[in-house]
mmCIF file of C-alpha atoms in Angstrom:
data_model
loop_
_atom_site.group_PDB
_atom_site.id
_atom_site.type_symbol
_atom_site.label_atom_id
_atom_site.label_comp_id
_atom_site.label_asym_id
_atom_site.label_seq_id
_atom_site.Cartn_x
_atom_site.Cartn_y
_atom_site.Cartn_z
ATOM 1 C CA UNK A 13 84.914 1.415 89.934
ATOM 2 C CA UNK A 14 84.631 -0.048 86.426
ATOM 3 C CA UNK A 15 82.014 2.556 85.500
ATOM 4 C CA UNK A 16 84.186 5.396 86.821
ATOM 5 C CA UNK A 17 87.201 4.089 84.900
ATOM 6 C CA UNK A 18 85.153 3.773 81.716
ATOM 7 C CA UNK A 19 83.875 7.322 82.074
ATOM 8 C CA UNK A 20 87.404 8.651 82.617
ATOM 9 C CA UNK A 21 88.525 6.764 79.508
ATOM 10 C CA UNK A 22 85.661 8.219 77.498
ATOM 11 C CA UNK A 23 86.513 11.736 78.620
ATOM 12 C CA UNK A 24 90.226 11.361 77.930
ATOM 13 C CA UNK A 25 89.507 9.694 74.591
ATOM 14 C CA UNK A 26 87.258 12.544 73.532
ATOM 15 C CA UNK A 27 89.913 15.099 74.457
ATOM 16 C CA UNK A 28 92.401 13.194 72.306
ATOM 17 C CA UNK A 29 90.417 13.563 69.087
ATOM 18 C CA UNK A 30 92.793 15.380 66.741
ATOM 19 C CA UNK A 31 93.697 15.056 63.105
ATOM 20 C CA UNK A 32 95.245 11.654 62.396
ATOM 21 C CA UNK A 33 98.293 13.122 60.746
ATOM 22 C CA UNK A 34 99.202 14.852 64.014
ATOM 23 C CA UNK A 35 98.987 11.663 66.101
ATOM 24 C CA UNK A 36 101.424 8.818 66.607
ATOM 25 C CA UNK A 37 98.821 6.259 67.744
ATOM 26 C CA UNK A 38 99.131 2.531 68.057
ATOM 27 C CA UNK A 39 96.425 0.360 66.494
ATOM 28 C CA UNK A 40 94.296 0.016 69.640
ATOM 29 C CA UNK A 41 94.378 3.792 70.251
ATOM 30 C CA UNK A 42 93.331 4.449 66.648
ATOM 31 C CA UNK A 43 90.484 1.952 66.873
ATOM 32 C CA UNK A 44 89.258 3.545 70.101
ATOM 33 C CA UNK A 45 89.403 7.069 68.681
ATOM 34 C CA UNK A 46 87.596 5.941 65.524
ATOM 35 C CA UNK A 47 84.879 4.355 67.652
ATOM 36 C CA UNK A 48 83.914 7.824 68.843
ATOM 37 C CA UNK A 49 82.421 8.322 65.393
ATOM 38 C CA UNK A 50 80.180 5.248 65.746
ATOM 39 C CA UNK A 51 76.647 5.384 67.141
ATOM 40 C CA UNK A 52 77.203 2.054 68.904
ATOM 41 C CA UNK A 53 79.896 3.662 71.053
ATOM 42 C CA UNK A 54 77.537 6.395 72.258
ATOM 43 C CA UNK A 55 74.667 3.955 72.826
ATOM 44 C CA UNK A 56 76.947 1.910 75.070
ATOM 45 C CA UNK A 57 78.238 5.030 76.811
ATOM 46 C CA UNK A 58 74.806 6.448 77.593
ATOM 47 C CA UNK A 59 73.454 3.054 78.616
ATOM 48 C CA UNK A 60 76.231 2.992 81.210
ATOM 49 C CA UNK A 61 75.439 6.586 82.251
ATOM 50 C CA UNK A 62 71.741 5.730 82.591
ATOM 51 C CA UNK A 63 72.511 2.735 84.812
ATOM 52 C CA UNK A 64 74.876 4.864 86.836
ATOM 53 C CA UNK A 65 72.177 7.508 87.353
ATOM 54 C CA UNK A 66 69.664 4.874 88.442
ATOM 55 C CA UNK A 67 72.205 3.531 90.959
ATOM 56 C CA UNK A 68 73.768 6.759 92.266
ATOM 57 C CA UNK A 69 71.784 9.723 90.814
ATOM 58 C CA UNK A 70 75.012 10.870 89.131
ATOM 59 C CA UNK A 71 73.824 12.802 86.061
ATOM 60 C CA UNK A 72 76.936 12.026 84.018
ATOM 61 C CA UNK A 73 79.541 13.956 82.074
ATOM 62 C CA UNK A 74 79.236 17.494 80.760
ATOM 63 C CA UNK A 75 81.695 17.421 77.854
ATOM 64 C CA UNK A 76 84.376 20.145 77.819
ATOM 65 C CA UNK A 77 82.979 21.720 81.007
ATOM 66 C CA UNK A 78 86.452 21.994 82.531
ATOM 67 C CA UNK A 79 87.587 24.018 79.499
ATOM 68 C CA UNK A 80 84.496 26.081 78.824
ATOM 69 C CA UNK A 81 82.908 26.573 82.241
ATOM 70 C CA UNK A 82 80.129 29.158 81.950
ATOM 71 C CA UNK A 83 81.897 31.278 79.318
ATOM 72 C CA UNK A 84 79.688 30.168 76.447
ATOM 73 C CA UNK A 85 76.412 30.713 78.272
ATOM 74 C CA UNK A 86 77.702 34.026 79.668
ATOM 75 C CA UNK A 87 78.420 35.101 76.091
ATOM 76 C CA UNK A 88 74.923 34.147 74.938
ATOM 77 C CA UNK A 89 73.303 35.997 77.833
ATOM 78 C CA UNK A 90 75.488 39.057 77.305
ATOM 79 C CA UNK A 91 74.251 39.146 73.714
ATOM 80 C CA UNK A 92 70.703 38.866 75.068
ATOM 81 C CA UNK A 93 71.252 41.723 77.514
ATOM 82 C CA UNK A 94 72.334 44.140 74.776
ATOM 83 C CA UNK A 95 69.442 43.165 72.560
ATOM 84 C CA UNK A 96 71.384 41.113 70.028
ATOM 85 C CA UNK A 97 69.429 38.035 71.127
ATOM 86 C CA UNK A 98 65.749 38.700 71.881
ATOM 87 C CA UNK A 99 63.510 36.939 74.378
ATOM 88 C CA UNK A 100 61.873 33.896 72.845
ATOM 89 C CA UNK A 101 65.211 32.808 71.348
ATOM 90 C CA UNK A 102 64.794 29.120 70.390
ATOM 91 C CA UNK A 103 67.808 26.790 70.609
ATOM 92 C CA UNK A 104 68.379 23.300 69.228
ATOM 93 C CA UNK A 105 71.316 21.412 70.761
ATOM 94 C CA UNK A 106 72.866 18.926 68.299
ATOM 95 C CA UNK A 107 74.156 15.823 70.034
ATOM 96 C CA UNK A 108 72.715 16.885 73.375
ATOM 97 C CA UNK A 109 73.647 13.683 75.184
ATOM 98 C CA UNK A 110 72.414 13.930 78.780
ATOM 99 C CA UNK A 111 71.085 17.459 78.197
ATOM 100 C CA UNK A 112 73.509 19.100 80.644
ATOM 101 C CA UNK A 113 74.072 22.246 78.556
ATOM 102 C CA UNK A 114 70.359 22.951 78.120
ATOM 103 C CA UNK A 115 69.685 22.306 81.795
ATOM 104 C CA UNK A 116 72.337 24.852 82.739
ATOM 105 C CA UNK A 117 70.776 27.531 80.553
ATOM 106 C CA UNK A 118 67.328 26.827 81.943
ATOM 107 C CA UNK A 119 68.294 26.587 85.605
ATOM 108 C CA UNK A 120 70.839 29.388 85.903
ATOM 109 C CA UNK A 121 69.800 31.875 83.228
ATOM 110 C CA UNK A 122 65.994 31.748 83.210
ATOM 111 C CA UNK A 123 66.071 31.380 79.434
ATOM 112 C CA UNK A 124 62.941 32.418 77.564
ATOM 113 C CA UNK A 125 62.479 30.345 74.440
ATOM 114 C CA UNK A 126 62.240 26.756 73.270
ATOM 115 C CA UNK A 127 65.079 24.437 74.267
ATOM 116 C CA UNK A 128 65.280 21.246 72.196
ATOM 117 C CA UNK A 129 67.984 18.622 72.467
ATOM 118 C CA UNK A 130 68.477 15.998 69.759
ATOM 119 C CA UNK A 131 70.785 13.006 69.642
ATOM 120 C CA UNK A 132 71.019 9.885 67.498
ATOM 121 C CA UNK A 133 71.552 7.770 70.620
ATOM 122 C CA UNK A 134 68.264 6.420 71.986
ATOM 123 C CA UNK A 135 69.940 5.800 75.343
ATOM 124 C CA UNK A 136 71.265 9.357 75.435
ATOM 125 C CA UNK A 137 67.765 10.746 74.881
ATOM 126 C CA UNK A 138 66.359 8.337 77.465
ATOM 127 C CA UNK A 139 68.874 9.674 79.997
ATOM 128 C CA UNK A 140 68.182 13.324 79.112
ATOM 129 C CA UNK A 141 64.423 12.767 79.314
ATOM 130 C CA UNK A 142 64.791 11.028 82.679
ATOM 131 C CA UNK A 143 66.827 13.943 84.023
ATOM 132 C CA UNK A 144 64.350 16.466 82.592
ATOM 133 C CA UNK A 145 61.499 14.765 84.422
ATOM 134 C CA UNK A 146 63.458 14.690 87.690
ATOM 135 C CA UNK A 147 64.329 18.377 87.307
ATOM 136 C CA UNK A 148 60.809 19.355 86.198
ATOM 137 C CA UNK A 149 62.489 20.897 83.163
ATOM 138 C CA UNK A 150 60.676 22.335 80.153
ATOM 139 C CA UNK A 151 63.524 21.316 77.828
ATOM 140 C CA UNK A 152 62.466 18.833 75.159
ATOM 141 C CA UNK A 153 64.475 15.855 73.910
ATOM 142 C CA UNK A 154 64.053 13.535 70.944
ATOM 143 C CA UNK A 155 66.024 11.074 68.839
ATOM 144 C CA UNK A 156 67.169 12.533 65.518
ATOM 145 C CA UNK A 157 69.928 11.962 62.997
ATOM 146 C CA UNK A 158 71.896 14.808 61.430
ATOM 147 C CA UNK A 159 71.451 13.400 57.918
ATOM 148 C CA UNK A 160 67.662 13.638 58.117
ATOM 149 C CA UNK A 161 67.319 16.404 60.680
ATOM 150 C CA UNK A 162 64.028 18.242 60.230
ATOM 151 C CA UNK A 163 62.824 19.726 63.530
ATOM 152 C CA UNK A 164 61.726 23.138 62.303
ATOM 153 C CA UNK A 165 63.518 26.474 62.466
ATOM 154 C CA UNK A 166 65.521 27.802 65.407
ATOM 155 C CA UNK A 167 67.309 31.016 66.226
ATOM 156 C CA UNK A 168 70.395 29.080 67.321
ATOM 157 C CA UNK A 169 71.954 25.723 66.538
ATOM 158 C CA UNK A 170 74.360 24.738 69.311
ATOM 159 C CA UNK A 171 76.976 22.005 68.992
ATOM 160 C CA UNK A 172 79.528 21.081 71.632
ATOM 161 C CA UNK A 173 81.607 18.203 70.265
ATOM 162 C CA UNK A 174 79.069 16.598 67.930
ATOM 163 C CA UNK A 175 80.743 17.937 64.788
ATOM 164 C CA UNK A 176 83.980 16.282 65.941
ATOM 165 C CA UNK A 177 82.347 12.880 66.416
ATOM 166 C CA UNK A 178 80.321 13.218 63.200
ATOM 167 C CA UNK A 179 83.404 13.880 61.117
ATOM 168 C CA UNK A 180 85.229 10.859 62.559
ATOM 169 C CA UNK A 181 82.870 8.507 60.715
ATOM 170 C CA UNK A 182 84.314 7.592 57.329
ATOM 171 C CA UNK A 183 80.966 7.926 55.524
ATOM 172 C CA UNK A 184 80.034 11.371 56.855
ATOM 173 C CA UNK A 185 80.677 14.546 54.884
ATOM 174 C CA UNK A 186 80.909 18.108 56.112
ATOM 175 C CA UNK A 187 78.302 19.062 53.494
ATOM 176 C CA UNK A 188 75.805 16.771 55.262
ATOM 177 C CA UNK A 189 76.487 18.591 58.506
ATOM 178 C CA UNK A 190 76.125 22.095 57.084
ATOM 179 C CA UNK A 191 72.951 21.098 55.215
ATOM 180 C CA UNK A 192 71.385 20.012 58.523
ATOM 181 C CA UNK A 193 72.404 23.297 60.152
ATOM 182 C CA UNK A 194 70.995 25.363 57.291
ATOM 183 C CA UNK A 195 67.682 23.455 57.416
ATOM 184 C CA UNK A 196 67.422 24.234 61.128
ATOM 185 C CA UNK A 197 68.162 27.968 61.181
ATOM 186 C CA UNK A 198 65.879 30.956 60.850
ATOM 187 C CA UNK A 199 67.217 33.710 58.564
ATOM 188 C CA UNK A 200 69.929 35.529 60.544
ATOM 189 C CA UNK A 201 70.061 32.527 62.885
ATOM 190 C CA UNK A 202 73.302 31.456 64.527
ATOM 191 C CA UNK A 203 75.425 28.357 64.690
ATOM 192 C CA UNK A 204 77.572 28.151 67.812
ATOM 193 C CA UNK A 205 80.106 25.356 67.443
ATOM 194 C CA UNK A 206 82.653 24.095 69.977
ATOM 195 C CA UNK A 207 85.353 21.659 68.883
ATOM 196 C CA UNK A 208 88.349 19.959 70.483
ATOM 197 C CA UNK A 209 89.525 18.622 67.133
ATOM 198 C CA UNK A 210 89.709 21.735 64.959
ATOM 199 C CA UNK A 211 91.178 25.178 65.360
ATOM 200 C CA UNK A 212 88.936 28.212 65.049
ATOM 201 C CA UNK A 213 90.588 29.018 61.726
ATOM 202 C CA UNK A 214 89.833 25.540 60.369
ATOM 203 C CA UNK A 215 86.200 25.713 61.459
ATOM 204 C CA UNK A 216 85.719 29.128 59.863
ATOM 205 C CA UNK A 217 87.294 28.061 56.569
ATOM 206 C CA UNK A 218 85.710 24.607 56.335
ATOM 207 C CA UNK A 219 82.137 25.530 57.284
ATOM 208 C CA UNK A 220 82.108 28.640 55.134
ATOM 209 C CA UNK A 221 83.237 26.573 52.152
ATOM 210 C CA UNK A 222 80.848 23.667 52.799
ATOM 211 C CA UNK A 223 77.871 26.022 53.153
ATOM 212 C CA UNK A 224 78.776 28.012 50.018
ATOM 213 C CA UNK A 225 79.466 31.019 52.266
ATOM 214 C CA UNK A 226 75.934 30.982 53.698
ATOM 215 C CA UNK A 227 77.371 30.542 57.176
ATOM 216 C CA UNK A 228 79.322 33.722 57.945
ATOM 217 C CA UNK A 229 81.725 33.914 60.845
ATOM 218 C CA UNK A 230 80.758 36.616 63.354
ATOM 219 C CA UNK A 231 82.655 35.852 66.557
ATOM 220 C CA UNK A 232 85.242 33.630 68.211
ATOM 221 C CA UNK A 233 85.192 32.976 71.941
ATOM 222 C CA UNK A 234 88.528 33.255 73.695
ATOM 223 C CA UNK A 235 89.750 30.644 76.156
ATOM 224 C CA UNK A 236 92.920 30.365 78.257
ATOM 225 C CA UNK A 237 95.833 29.185 76.128
ATOM 226 C CA UNK A 238 98.820 26.946 76.822
ATOM 227 C CA UNK A 239 102.163 26.467 75.100
ATOM 228 C CA UNK A 240 103.443 23.054 74.017
ATOM 229 C CA UNK A 241 106.234 22.148 71.606
ATOM 230 C CA UNK A 242 106.837 25.803 70.803
ATOM 231 C CA UNK A 243 103.215 26.371 69.765
ATOM 232 C CA UNK A 244 100.410 28.138 71.608
ATOM 233 C CA UNK A 245 96.792 27.084 71.560
ATOM 234 C CA UNK A 246 93.627 26.348 73.534
ATOM 235 C CA UNK A 247 92.117 22.998 74.451
ATOM 236 C CA UNK A 248 88.901 23.843 72.587
ATOM 237 C CA UNK A 249 87.684 26.286 69.952
ATOM 238 C CA UNK A 250 84.273 27.972 69.875
ATOM 239 C CA UNK A 251 83.126 29.952 66.859
ATOM 240 C CA UNK A 252 79.836 31.620 66.013
ATOM 241 C CA UNK A 253 78.320 31.892 62.540
ATOM 242 C CA UNK A 254 75.289 33.720 61.225
ATOM 243 C CA UNK A 255 73.099 32.577 58.352
#
C-alpha cells in the first residue's frame, strides 16, 4: 500500500509541474516539486519500481499515458507509412525510465531501426534492462547524462517529460539541453518533445531560440482540450522539430 501511494504521489506531482509564478504552493509542495529536478528523486523512485517489479511483476508507470495514449506512436507510424520516415529509423529516448515507450513501439508497431533508451538514473536503467530481458526485447538501455550525451547520431530524439524535469534543476540551462539534442541528431533528424509544464508555443519559441534556429518546428500534435478558469488548454503538449 505504501508503494502504491508513493507511485500515485509521484504521478500527481509530475502532473503538477507548472511555472512557479502560476502556482500558489506551500513550502512542502514547492520542495516536492523541486525534487523532481533532482537525480536522487528518480533514483529513489526507480529503486522502488524495481523492488515492486521483483515482488509483483508490475512494470511501473508510463508517464502521461492517460493523456497521450497511442497518439504519438500512431503519428510516427503514419509518417512512416507515407514515406516521411524510412525503415531503419533510429530513435534515442531521453530519460527513458522503465523503457515503456520503446517497448510499445517494438511490440505493437514492429519498428525497424535501433531503439536506445538513456537515463541518468542507474536504477531506472536497471529496471528497463530487466524488463527488456524478460520481454526478449532488442531495445538497448544505458546510463547517460544530458550534459555529456554522446551516443552517436539518430534520426529521432524522443523526450516525454525529461525536458520538464531537467529544467526544474536550478543549475541546468536550456542551451545544455538543445546542445545534447543537436549532438544526437542526423541532418534532417527530428526532436519529438512532450511536456506537461510548457505550452506548445513556449516550446517552439524557447527551443528555436536556444538552438539558434537550428531546430525548426514542423508539427504539433493535437490532444483533447479542457476549459478551466475561462481558459482552454490540454494537459500535455507535443511538438516536433527538424534539424
